[in-house]
Amino acid sequence: MAITFADEMKQYSIEKWQKILNHKFVIELSKGVLPLNKFLFYLKQDHYFLPEFAKLVKSAKQKTTDNLIKDWLESFYVSTVDFEMKMQRQMLDKLSSNSIDTDTKQNVSPCKITLEYNSYLMDISSNGTFGELVSAMAPCPWTYLEIAQLLSKVAIENEIYRNWVQFYSSTESCKQVEEITQILNRLSKGENEKYKELMKEHFASACKYEYLFWEMSYNLGNT
């Protein structure tokens, strides 16, 4: 099978990619021993992050003239806002109702890494080309899919963790990643090496922030 440009991008950041898949947060979640306060901390920080990620998707839609890609980005935006963020809120509500935590999102401040990741997305949304935006967008859903696919192979007793894995390993999640990699491959056609390297750099930057986000979550913000 021929190596695609999306494959090249992943390989370019493979060291960080493997660190994400093998992070202590992921390993302990798979074994059912991840402390719930760490998962709750992650959920709250991600609840700050996702609105900015959704804005990146919306911004990308404004930077392409391809109607099919516009439709896909709109679908991706709706999925993020109406389904992913809803799933998060339901989990936060359930954890709170179980007296695991009584703080709401409004009572928790975003951590340094969350703010830096959001700032990066805001900058690329404003100043980046369409190819740069998609490159920065791809690692988030792609790494989540691979994490969830790994975790779906083990029996996880904790219902909250199991539901989280099921959401990110769903057929819809798989389809999203397939489509975003196809878009990356299309964008690379006819582009010069300098621009493709720029796309890889943005992909790598997003991978770095994804890794740091797990680090931050595992250490409860003490990174």
PDB file of C-alpha atoms in Angstrom, residues 27-104:
ATOM      1  CA  ILE A  27      -2.714   3.168  30.455  1.00  0.00           C
ATOM      2  CA  GLU A  28      -4.371   3.672  33.826  1.00  0.00           C
ATOM      3  CA  LEU A  29      -7.729   4.359  32.190  1.00  0.00           C
ATOM      4  CA  SER A  30      -7.433   1.070  30.287  1.00  0.00           C
ATOM      5  CA  LYS A  31      -6.803  -0.778  33.567  1.00  0.00           C
ATOM      6  CA  GLY A  32      -9.628   1.018  35.342  1.00  0.00           C
ATOM      7  CA  VAL A  33      -7.279   2.460  37.951  1.00  0.00           C
ATOM      8  CA  LEU A  34      -7.142   6.072  36.782  1.00  0.00           C
ATOM      9  CA  PRO A  35      -8.325   8.213  39.722  1.00  0.00           C
ATOM     10  CA  LEU A  36     -11.679   9.796  38.928  1.00  0.00           C
ATOM     11  CA  ASN A  37     -10.437  13.212  40.022  1.00  0.00           C
ATOM     12  CA  LYS A  38      -7.884  13.114  37.194  1.00  0.00           C
ATOM     13  CA  PHE A  39     -10.503  12.172  34.640  1.00  0.00           C
ATOM     14  CA  LEU A  40     -12.783  14.899  35.962  1.00  0.00           C
ATOM     15  CA  PHE A  41      -9.955  17.429  35.757  1.00  0.00           C
ATOM     16  CA  TYR A  42      -9.370  16.376  32.148  1.00  0.00           C
ATOM     17  CA  LEU A  43     -13.067  16.721  31.294  1.00  0.00           C
ATOM     18  CA  LYS A  44     -13.243  20.242  32.696  1.00  0.00           C
ATOM     19  CA  GLN A  45     -10.138  21.399  30.855  1.00  0.00           C
ATOM     20  CA  ASP A  46     -11.342  19.804  27.625  1.00  0.00           C
ATOM     21  CA  HIS A  47     -14.661  21.595  28.083  1.00  0.00           C
ATOM     22  CA  TYR A  48     -12.695  24.848  27.804  1.00  0.00           C
ATOM     23  CA  PHE A  49     -10.725  23.580  24.840  1.00  0.00           C
ATOM     24  CA  LEU A  50     -13.479  22.236  22.597  1.00  0.00           C
ATOM     25  CA  PRO A  51     -15.250  25.564  21.907  1.00  0.00           C
ATOM     26  CA  GLU A  52     -11.987  26.948  20.531  1.00  0.00           C
ATOM     27  CA  PHE A  53     -11.466  23.803  18.491  1.00  0.00           C
ATOM     28  CA  ALA A  54     -14.983  24.229  17.098  1.00  0.00           C
ATOM     29  CA  LYS A  55     -14.096  27.793  16.106  1.00  0.00           C
ATOM     30  CA  LEU A  56     -11.079  26.432  14.217  1.00  0.00           C
ATOM     31  CA  VAL A  57     -13.381  24.103  12.274  1.00  0.00           C
ATOM     32  CA  LYS A  58     -15.730  27.010  11.530  1.00  0.00           C
ATOM     33  CA  SER A  59     -12.821  29.173  10.413  1.00  0.00           C
ATOM     34  CA  ALA A  60     -11.555  26.422   8.100  1.00  0.00           C
ATOM     35  CA  LYS A  61     -14.971  26.301   6.437  1.00  0.00           C
ATOM     36  CA  GLN A  62     -14.635  30.001   5.592  1.00  0.00           C
ATOM     37  CA  LYS A  63     -11.242  29.439   3.969  1.00  0.00           C
ATOM     38  CA  THR A  64     -12.228  26.888   1.343  1.00  0.00           C
ATOM     39  CA  THR A  65     -14.332  27.207  -1.800  1.00  0.00           C
ATOM     40  CA  ASP A  66     -14.880  23.449  -2.110  1.00  0.00           C
ATOM     41  CA  ASN A  67     -18.556  22.884  -1.310  1.00  0.00           C
ATOM     42  CA  LEU A  68     -18.095  19.213  -0.432  1.00  0.00           C
ATOM     43  CA  ILE A  69     -15.392  20.100   2.075  1.00  0.00           C
ATOM     44  CA  LYS A  70     -17.568  22.929   3.402  1.00  0.00           C
ATOM     45  CA  ASP A  71     -20.375  20.434   4.020  1.00  0.00           C
ATOM     46  CA  TRP A  72     -18.008  18.047   5.780  1.00  0.00           C
ATOM     47  CA  LEU A  73     -16.615  20.815   8.002  1.00  0.00           C
ATOM     48  CA  GLU A  74     -20.135  21.894   8.923  1.00  0.00           C
ATOM     49  CA  SER A  75     -20.919  18.299   9.870  1.00  0.00           C
ATOM     50  CA  PHE A  76     -17.711  18.117  11.909  1.00  0.00           C
ATOM     51  CA  TYR A  77     -18.602  21.384  13.656  1.00  0.00           C
ATOM     52  CA  VAL A  78     -22.105  20.149  14.524  1.00  0.00           C
ATOM     53  CA  SER A  79     -20.685  16.848  15.772  1.00  0.00           C
ATOM     54  CA  THR A  80     -18.256  18.692  18.051  1.00  0.00           C
ATOM     55  CA  VAL A  81     -20.799  21.146  19.466  1.00  0.00           C
ATOM     56  CA  ASP A  82     -23.968  19.048  19.577  1.00  0.00           C
ATOM     57  CA  PHE A  83     -22.557  15.624  20.380  1.00  0.00           C
ATOM     58  CA  GLU A  84     -19.027  15.720  21.796  1.00  0.00           C
ATOM     59  CA  MET A  85     -19.606  18.700  24.080  1.00  0.00           C
ATOM     60  CA  LYS A  86     -23.015  17.296  25.068  1.00  0.00           C
ATOM     61  CA  MET A  87     -21.351  13.997  26.007  1.00  0.00           C
ATOM     62  CA  GLN A  88     -18.887  15.919  28.170  1.00  0.00           C
ATOM     63  CA  ARG A  89     -21.634  17.842  29.943  1.00  0.00           C
ATOM     64  CA  GLN A  90     -23.516  14.627  30.656  1.00  0.00           C
ATOM     65  CA  MET A  91     -20.398  13.061  32.167  1.00  0.00           C
ATOM     66  CA  LEU A  92     -19.686  16.162  34.249  1.00  0.00           C
ATOM     67  CA  ASP A  93     -23.277  16.195  35.491  1.00  0.00           C
ATOM     68  CA  LYS A  94     -23.148  12.513  36.348  1.00  0.00           C
ATOM     69  CA  LEU A  95     -19.888  12.843  38.256  1.00  0.00           C
ATOM     70  CA  SER A  96     -21.274  15.821  40.145  1.00  0.00           C
ATOM     71  CA  SER A  97     -24.565  14.071  40.952  1.00  0.00           C
ATOM     72  CA  ASN A  98     -22.556  11.157  42.354  1.00  0.00           C
ATOM     73  CA  SER A  99     -20.886  13.633  44.723  1.00  0.00           C
ATOM     74  CA  ILE A 100     -17.518  12.958  43.140  1.00  0.00           C
ATOM     75  CA  ASP A 101     -17.273  16.650  42.474  1.00  0.00           C
ATOM     76  CA  THR A 102     -19.461  19.642  43.187  1.00  0.00           C
ATOM     77  CA  ASP A 103     -17.648  22.305  41.185  1.00  0.00           C
ATOM     78  CA  THR A 104     -19.121  23.457  37.907  1.00  0.00           C
TER      79      THR A 104
END
